[in-house]
Coordinates of C-alpha atoms in Angstrom, one line a residue:
M1049 CA 32.8 -18.0 -0.8
L1050 CA 30.0 -20.6 -0.1
K1051 CA 31.3 -24.3 0.5
T1052 CA 29.8 -26.4 -2.5
Y1053 CA 29.3 -30.1 -2.0
L1054 CA 28.5 -32.9 -4.7
Y1055 CA 25.1 -34.3 -3.7
K1056 CA 26.3 -38.1 -5.1
D1057 CA 29.3 -37.9 -2.3
L1058 CA 27.2 -37.4 0.5
N1059 CA 26.6 -40.1 3.0
K1060 CA 23.6 -40.0 5.6
E1061 CA 25.6 -38.8 8.1
K1062 CA 26.9 -35.3 6.2
I1063 CA 23.4 -34.9 5.3
Q1064 CA 22.3 -34.8 8.5
E1065 CA 25.1 -32.8 9.6
L1066 CA 24.0 -30.3 6.3
V1067 CA 20.1 -30.1 7.3
S1068 CA 21.2 -29.6 11.3
R1069 CA 21.1 -25.7 11.9
N1070 CA 20.7 -23.3 14.7
T1071 CA 21.5 -26.6 17.3
D1072 CA 22.7 -24.9 21.3
P1073 CA 25.0 -27.9 21.8
N1074 CA 26.6 -26.5 25.1
H1075 CA 23.3 -25.2 26.1
A1076 CA 25.0 -21.6 26.1
I1077 CA 21.5 -20.0 24.8
Q1078 CA 19.3 -22.0 26.5
D1079 CA 20.6 -21.4 30.5
T1080 CA 21.1 -17.6 29.2
V1081 CA 17.1 -17.6 28.4
L1082 CA 16.6 -19.5 31.5
N1083 CA 17.8 -16.8 33.3
I1084 CA 16.0 -13.9 31.7
I1085 CA 12.8 -15.7 32.4
E1086 CA 13.6 -16.5 36.0
E1087 CA 14.4 -12.7 35.9
V1088 CA 11.1 -11.1 34.2
K1089 CA 9.0 -14.0 36.7
K1090 CA 10.7 -12.7 39.8
H1091 CA 11.1 -8.8 38.7
G1092 CA 8.6 -8.1 36.4
D1093 CA 8.7 -4.9 35.1
A1094 CA 11.6 -3.5 37.0
A1095 CA 13.6 -6.9 34.8
L1096 CA 12.2 -5.7 31.8
K1097 CA 13.5 -1.7 32.1
S1098 CA 17.0 -3.1 33.3
Y1099 CA 17.3 -5.5 30.1
A1100 CA 15.8 -2.2 27.9
K1101 CA 18.9 -0.2 29.4
Q1102 CA 21.6 -3.4 29.0
F1103 CA 20.1 -5.0 25.5
D1104 CA 18.7 -2.0 23.6
K1105 CA 20.8 0.9 25.1
V1106 CA 17.4 3.0 26.6
E1107 CA 16.2 4.3 29.6
L1108 CA 12.4 3.5 30.0
E1109 CA 10.1 5.2 32.4
E1110 CA 6.9 3.6 30.9
L1111 CA 7.0 0.0 28.7
Y1112 CA 4.6 1.1 26.7
L1113 CA 3.6 3.8 24.0
G1114 CA -0.7 4.8 24.0
Q1115 CA -2.9 5.7 21.4
D1116 CA -1.5 9.4 21.2
E1117 CA 1.9 8.6 20.8
I1118 CA 1.0 5.6 18.2
D1119 CA -1.0 8.3 16.1
A1120 CA 1.9 11.0 16.1
L1121 CA 4.3 8.7 15.1
A1122 CA 2.3 7.3 12.1
M1123 CA 1.7 10.5 10.6
G1124 CA 5.5 11.0 10.2
I1125 CA 5.8 8.5 7.1
S1126 CA 4.9 9.5 3.6
R1127 CA 1.8 8.8 1.7
D1128 CA 3.5 6.5 -0.5
Q1129 CA 4.6 4.5 2.5
M1130 CA 1.4 4.4 4.0
R1131 CA 0.1 3.5 0.6
A1132 CA 2.3 0.4 0.6
L1133 CA 1.4 -0.7 4.0
E1134 CA -2.2 -0.2 3.0
I1135 CA -2.1 -2.6 0.1
A1136 CA 0.2 -4.9 2.2
F1137 CA -2.8 -5.1 4.3
Q1138 CA -5.3 -5.5 2.0
N1139 CA -4.0 -8.4 0.0
I1140 CA -2.7 -10.2 3.7
H1141 CA -6.7 -9.6 4.5
K1142 CA -7.8 -11.1 1.5
F1143 CA -5.7 -14.0 1.3
H1144 CA -6.4 -14.7 5.2
Q1145 CA -10.3 -14.2 5.5
T1146 CA -11.1 -17.1 3.0
Q1147 CA -9.7 -19.3 6.2
L1148 CA -12.2 -19.2 8.7
K1149 CA -15.0 -21.7 7.7
R1150 CA -18.2 -23.3 9.3
E1151 CA -18.1 -26.7 9.3
R1152 CA -21.2 -29.2 8.3
T1153 CA -22.8 -30.9 11.1
V1154 CA -22.2 -35.0 10.1
E1155 CA -24.8 -37.4 11.6
T1156 CA -22.6 -40.2 12.5
M1157 CA -25.7 -42.6 13.2
P1158 CA -29.2 -41.7 13.2
G1159 CA -29.9 -39.7 16.3
V1160 CA -26.5 -38.8 17.0
K1161 CA -24.9 -35.4 15.4
C1162 CA -21.3 -34.2 15.8
W1163 CA -19.9 -30.6 14.7
R1164 CA -17.2 -28.4 15.7
E1165 CA -17.6 -24.7 16.2
V1166 CA -14.6 -21.8 16.0
R1167 CA -13.8 -19.6 19.1
P1168 CA -11.0 -17.1 19.1
I1169 CA -8.3 -17.3 21.3
E1170 CA -9.0 -14.8 23.8
K1171 CA -5.4 -12.9 24.7
V1172 CA -2.7 -13.6 22.1
G1173 CA 0.7 -12.3 22.3
L1174 CA 2.2 -10.9 19.0
Y1175 CA 6.4 -10.2 19.1
I1176 CA 7.3 -8.1 16.3
P1177 CA 11.7 -8.2 15.8
G1178 CA 13.2 -4.7 16.2
G1179 CA 16.8 -6.2 16.6
S1180 CA 18.9 -5.3 13.7
A1181 CA 16.0 -4.5 11.2
V1182 CA 12.2 -3.7 12.7
L1183 CA 9.7 -5.4 10.7
P1184 CA 6.1 -3.8 10.4
S1185 CA 5.8 -6.5 7.7
T1186 CA 5.2 -8.8 10.9
L1187 CA 2.8 -7.0 12.7
L1188 CA 0.6 -7.3 9.4
M1189 CA 1.7 -11.0 9.1
L1190 CA 0.3 -11.6 12.7
G1191 CA -2.6 -8.8 13.6
V1192 CA -4.4 -9.2 10.8
P1193 CA -5.1 -13.0 10.8
A1194 CA -5.7 -12.1 14.6
R1195 CA -8.2 -9.7 13.9
I1196 CA -10.1 -12.3 11.6
A1197 CA -10.3 -14.5 14.1
G1198 CA -11.9 -12.4 16.6
C1199 CA -9.1 -12.4 19.2
K1200 CA -10.4 -10.2 22.1
E1201 CA -7.1 -8.6 23.6
I1202 CA -4.2 -8.1 21.2
V1203 CA -0.4 -7.6 23.2
V1204 CA 2.0 -6.5 20.8
C1205 CA 5.6 -6.5 21.9
S1206 CA 8.6 -4.9 20.7
P1207 CA 12.3 -3.8 21.2
P1208 CA 12.6 0.4 21.6
Q1209 CA 14.5 2.2 19.0
N1210 CA 17.5 4.1 20.6
N1211 CA 14.9 7.0 21.1
G1212 CA 12.7 5.0 23.2
K1213 CA 9.9 5.0 20.8
I1214 CA 8.8 2.6 17.6
N1215 CA 9.3 3.9 14.1
G1216 CA 6.2 5.4 12.3
F1217 CA 5.9 2.5 10.0
V1218 CA 5.3 -0.2 12.8
A1219 CA 2.9 2.8 14.5
Y1220 CA 0.6 2.8 11.2
C1221 CA 0.4 -0.7 11.1
L1222 CA -1.0 -0.6 14.3
K1223 CA -3.1 2.1 13.4
L1224 CA -4.5 -0.5 10.5
L1225 CA -4.8 -2.8 12.9
Q1226 CA -7.0 -0.8 15.7
I1227 CA -4.3 -1.5 18.1
N1228 CA -4.1 1.3 20.6
K1229 CA -0.8 0.4 22.8
I1230 CA 2.7 -1.5 21.7
Y1231 CA 4.9 -2.3 24.8
L1232 CA 8.6 -1.3 24.2
V1233 CA 10.1 -5.1 25.3
G1234 CA 12.1 -7.4 23.3
G1235 CA 14.1 -10.2 23.1
A1236 CA 13.5 -13.7 24.9
Q1237 CA 12.6 -11.2 27.9
A1238 CA 9.1 -10.1 25.8
V1239 CA 8.3 -13.5 25.5
A1240 CA 8.7 -14.2 29.6
A1241 CA 6.7 -10.5 29.9
M1242 CA 4.0 -12.3 28.1
A1243 CA 4.0 -15.8 29.2
F1244 CA 3.7 -15.1 32.5
G1245 CA 2.6 -11.4 32.9
T1246 CA 4.1 -8.0 35.0
E1247 CA 2.6 -5.0 36.2
S1248 CA 2.3 -3.5 32.7
I1249 CA 2.0 -6.3 30.6
P1250 CA -0.9 -9.2 30.6
K1251 CA -0.5 -12.2 30.3
V1252 CA -1.6 -14.2 27.1
N1253 CA -3.1 -17.9 26.2
K1254 CA -0.7 -17.8 23.4
I1255 CA 2.6 -16.2 21.5
F1256 CA 3.3 -15.4 18.5
G1257 CA 6.4 -14.4 16.2
P1258 CA 9.8 -14.8 14.8
G1259 CA 13.1 -13.9 16.4
N1260 CA 16.5 -14.9 17.0
Q1261 CA 17.7 -18.1 18.4
F1262 CA 17.3 -16.4 21.9
V1263 CA 13.6 -15.6 21.5
T1264 CA 13.2 -19.0 19.5
K1265 CA 14.7 -20.8 22.7
A1266 CA 12.7 -18.5 25.1
K1267 CA 9.3 -19.8 22.8
S1268 CA 10.0 -23.3 23.3
I1269 CA 11.2 -23.1 27.0
I1270 CA 8.0 -21.0 28.0
Q1271 CA 5.4 -24.2 26.6
G1272 CA 7.3 -26.5 28.3
L1273 CA 7.3 -24.6 31.6
T1274 CA 3.4 -22.5 31.8
D1275 CA -0.1 -23.3 30.3
V1276 CA 0.9 -20.3 27.5
S1277 CA 1.4 -22.2 23.7
I1278 CA 3.3 -20.9 20.8
D1279 CA 2.9 -20.5 17.3
M1280 CA 6.3 -22.9 16.3
P1281 CA 9.6 -22.8 16.4
A1282 CA 10.2 -19.4 13.9
G1283 CA 13.6 -18.2 13.7
P1284 CA 16.5 -17.7 12.4
S1285 CA 15.3 -17.1 8.8
E1286 CA 16.3 -19.4 6.1
V1287 CA 16.1 -19.9 2.1
L1288 CA 16.5 -22.9 0.2
V1289 CA 16.9 -22.1 -3.6
I1290 CA 16.7 -25.0 -6.2
A1291 CA 17.8 -24.2 -9.6
D1292 CA 18.5 -25.6 -13.0
E1293 CA 20.1 -24.4 -16.2
S1294 CA 17.0 -22.1 -16.9
A1295 CA 17.3 -20.4 -13.7
N1296 CA 19.2 -17.0 -13.9
P1297 CA 22.3 -16.7 -11.4
A1298 CA 21.7 -13.2 -10.3
Y1299 CA 18.2 -13.5 -9.6
I1300 CA 19.3 -16.4 -7.8
A1301 CA 21.9 -14.4 -5.5
A1302 CA 19.4 -11.6 -4.8
D1303 CA 17.1 -14.0 -3.9
L1304 CA 20.5 -16.0 -1.4
L1305 CA 21.2 -12.4 -0.3
A1306 CA 18.1 -11.2 0.5
Q1307 CA 17.5 -14.0 3.1
A1308 CA 21.5 -13.3 4.3
E1309 CA 20.7 -9.8 5.2
H1310 CA 18.0 -10.6 8.1
G1311 CA 20.7 -11.3 10.5
I1312 CA 24.0 -13.2 11.3
D1313 CA 22.4 -16.3 12.1
S1314 CA 20.6 -16.7 8.9
Q1315 CA 21.2 -19.5 6.6
A1316 CA 20.6 -19.3 2.4
I1317 CA 21.2 -22.5 0.4
L1318 CA 21.6 -23.6 -3.7
V1319 CA 20.8 -27.1 -4.6
A1320 CA 21.8 -26.5 -8.1
T1321 CA 21.9 -29.3 -10.9
S1322 CA 25.6 -28.1 -12.4
E1323 CA 28.5 -26.6 -10.9
T1324 CA 27.7 -24.0 -14.0
I1325 CA 25.3 -22.6 -11.9
T1326 CA 27.2 -22.6 -8.6
E1327 CA 30.0 -21.0 -10.3
A1328 CA 27.9 -18.3 -12.1
V1329 CA 26.4 -17.7 -8.5
K1330 CA 29.3 -17.1 -6.7
K1331 CA 30.5 -14.6 -9.1
E1332 CA 26.7 -12.7 -8.7
L1333 CA 26.9 -12.8 -5.2
E1334 CA 30.4 -11.2 -4.9
S1335 CA 29.2 -8.5 -7.2
Q1336 CA 25.7 -7.8 -5.2
L1337 CA 27.0 -7.7 -1.9
Q1338 CA 29.5 -5.0 -2.5
I1339 CA 26.5 -2.6 -3.0
L1340 CA 24.3 -3.8 0.1
P1341 CA 24.2 -1.8 3.4
R1342 CA 24.1 -4.6 5.5
K1343 CA 27.1 -6.5 3.5
E1344 CA 28.6 -7.0 7.0
L1345 CA 25.5 -9.1 8.2
A1346 CA 25.1 -10.9 5.0
E1347 CA 28.5 -11.5 4.7
Q1348 CA 28.5 -13.4 8.2
A1349 CA 25.4 -15.2 7.3
M1350 CA 26.9 -16.3 4.3
K1351 CA 29.5 -18.3 6.3
N1352 CA 27.0 -20.6 7.6
S1353 CA 25.7 -21.3 4.2
Y1354 CA 26.7 -23.7 1.4
M1355 CA 25.7 -25.1 -2.3
V1356 CA 24.8 -28.2 -3.2
V1357 CA 25.3 -30.0 -6.8
T1358 CA 22.9 -32.9 -7.9
E1359 CA 22.3 -34.5 -11.2
T1360 CA 18.5 -34.0 -11.2
L1361 CA 15.8 -31.9 -10.2
Q1362 CA 14.5 -35.1 -8.3
E1363 CA 17.9 -35.3 -6.3
A1364 CA 17.5 -31.4 -5.6
M1365 CA 14.0 -32.1 -3.8
D1366 CA 15.0 -35.3 -2.3
F1367 CA 17.6 -33.0 -0.3
S1368 CA 14.5 -30.4 0.0
N1369 CA 12.6 -32.4 1.9
Q1370 CA 15.4 -33.7 3.9
Y1371 CA 16.1 -29.6 5.1
A1372 CA 12.9 -28.8 5.3
P1373 CA 13.5 -25.0 4.8
E1374 CA 11.2 -22.1 6.0
H1375 CA 11.2 -20.8 2.4
L1376 CA 11.5 -22.6 -0.5
I1377 CA 12.1 -21.3 -4.0
L1378 CA 11.7 -23.1 -7.0
E1379 CA 13.9 -21.2 -9.8
T1380 CA 13.3 -23.4 -12.8
N1381 CA 10.8 -23.4 -15.8
D1382 CA 10.2 -27.3 -14.6
W1383 CA 8.3 -26.3 -11.3
K1384 CA 4.9 -27.5 -12.1
P1385 CA 5.7 -30.9 -11.9
L1386 CA 7.8 -30.0 -8.4
I1387 CA 4.7 -28.9 -6.6
N1388 CA 3.4 -32.8 -5.8
K1389 CA 7.1 -33.4 -4.8
V1390 CA 7.4 -30.7 -1.8
L1391 CA 6.6 -32.6 1.3
N1392 CA 8.4 -30.1 4.1
A1393 CA 8.6 -26.6 3.5
G1394 CA 7.1 -23.7 5.2
S1395 CA 6.3 -21.4 2.1
V1396 CA 7.1 -22.4 -1.5
F1397 CA 8.0 -19.3 -4.5
L1398 CA 7.4 -21.0 -8.1
G1399 CA 9.3 -19.9 -11.0
H1400 CA 12.0 -16.8 -12.2
L1401 CA 9.6 -14.0 -11.2
T1402 CA 8.6 -15.3 -7.5
P1403 CA 10.9 -13.7 -5.5
E1404 CA 10.7 -14.8 -1.4
S1405 CA 10.6 -11.3 -0.7
A1406 CA 7.3 -11.3 -2.4
G1407 CA 5.8 -13.3 0.5
D1408 CA 7.7 -11.4 3.0
Y1409 CA 5.9 -8.2 2.6
A1410 CA 2.5 -8.2 0.4
S1411 CA 1.3 -11.1 -2.1
G1412 CA -1.3 -12.2 1.0
T1413 CA 0.5 -15.7 2.4
N1414 CA 1.7 -15.5 5.7
H1415 CA 5.5 -14.8 6.3
T1416 CA 5.6 -16.1 9.8
L1417 CA 6.9 -19.8 9.0
P1418 CA 8.8 -23.0 10.5
T1419 CA 12.4 -22.4 10.7
S1420 CA 15.3 -25.4 11.5
G1421 CA 13.7 -28.3 10.2
F1422 CA 10.2 -27.9 12.0
A1423 CA 8.6 -27.4 8.4
R1424 CA 8.5 -31.3 9.1
S1425 CA 5.6 -31.1 11.7
Y1426 CA 4.4 -27.6 12.0
S1427 CA 2.7 -25.2 9.2
G1428 CA 2.8 -21.4 8.9
V1429 CA 1.0 -19.3 10.7
S1430 CA -2.9 -18.7 9.4
V1431 CA -6.3 -17.8 11.0
D1432 CA -6.2 -21.5 12.2
S1433 CA -3.5 -20.5 14.4
F1434 CA -5.9 -17.8 16.2
V1435 CA -8.7 -19.8 16.9
K1436 CA -9.8 -23.1 18.9
K1437 CA -12.0 -25.5 17.5
I1438 CA -14.5 -27.2 20.0
T1439 CA -16.5 -30.4 19.3
F1440 CA -20.0 -30.6 20.1
Q1441 CA -22.7 -33.6 19.9
H1442 CA -26.1 -34.3 20.3
I1443 CA -28.0 -37.7 20.9
S1444 CA -31.4 -37.8 20.9
E1445 CA -33.8 -41.0 21.9
E1446 CA -33.5 -42.9 18.9
G1447 CA -29.5 -42.1 18.9
L1448 CA -29.4 -43.6 22.5
E1449 CA -31.2 -46.7 21.3
Q1450 CA -28.7 -46.5 18.0
I1451 CA -25.2 -46.5 19.6
G1452 CA -25.9 -47.2 23.2
S1453 CA -24.8 -50.9 22.9
T1454 CA -21.9 -50.2 21.4
V1455 CA -20.6 -47.5 24.1
E1456 CA -21.6 -50.2 27.0
I1457 CA -19.5 -53.2 25.5
L1458 CA -16.4 -51.1 25.1
A1459 CA -16.6 -49.9 28.2
E1460 CA -17.3 -53.2 29.7
L1461 CA -14.1 -54.6 27.8
E1462 CA -11.9 -52.0 28.9
G1463 CA -12.9 -52.8 32.6
L1464 CA -14.4 -48.9 33.0
H1465 CA -18.2 -50.0 34.7
A1466 CA -18.9 -46.5 35.0
H1467 CA -18.8 -45.6 31.7
K1468 CA -21.1 -48.2 31.0
N1469 CA -23.7 -47.5 33.8
A1470 CA -23.9 -43.8 32.5
V1471 CA -25.3 -45.3 29.1
S1472 CA -27.6 -47.9 31.0
I1473 CA -28.9 -45.9 33.2
R1474 CA -30.5 -43.5 30.5
K1475 CA -31.4 -46.9 28.3
K1476 CA -33.6 -47.8 31.3

């Protein structure tokens, strides 16, 4: 099922080939996305309704649902389901609320005080995927830190279901977050709508959320075309599992399949310290696949996936850091010494009893994470993602005496005499 490579046989070029994913060599995805962006920019709501008919197979009269419809849909789920969403909400809130900290004022020289203050991004756009699976958990992961940050306007977009509505779970999350409107728009067109604004959908300052290759490409393009920023390239989803002889093959297979069922462009990688492990996992994969309702999707994703056999856990960590996974699972008794060796990863799951799905839903950490190797330079979503940090400084008379000559000399050596004069005129 999965091709297996021996790490000792891999040269630098082959490793680079293995860790590269979701490339667009012929620019087919980029060209499609550019066309969608241009259509939405030109035609606004009309383009969005046309794409809903084309991609979502629904004809929409209105591009949004309001408070009354959200309330009615939310009441359609069971009390147990409500309680599960409430617990997830509480855990995510508990973890994220510690991230909003006030920094102290620093006196860099006598009379020269500098500090930073936090301000929320005023208008944010949250994209909630809804293709092969609708993800209310993503709404919590984005909405909770946005609320903690204090964002004034939160615009939520998600593809309509075939009845032209959203499901009750997303509706209940909207109620928990006190958001009274959701826009029925998916894909690259949702990103374009939030970036440019349409007759119905407000323009935002920053766009958040995971998605398929088209959504991720749209976010990257928008960031280059407009003054709208993005959280990170997030999607398609991926996992890398590191396992040694202490690992349970059934657990490993379950973790790989949990990722694979996201969609056909997901990727699930196993790096194990022996072929005994990989062979046992292959048998478990065959067995567990048979009972999955999303078997066909998972099978397609597994075609993008592979196994690597290393001789040591250190080699496994070396490969993982080159891959830079969105999700990293350390299925070993010896996970504690490996923590400091993790250089590049979105979120890490430690030991045999910490499945990645716990982080996806309810442990409290955020599941909106960098993919496709961007964990080398991006962090996952946090409250910091929804705020700006503005620097302030105040200089007293004493401070001007202390720092003035330094500024004058530096301005003069750079040949910027007006800069020097701005200090000199005050000293006089």
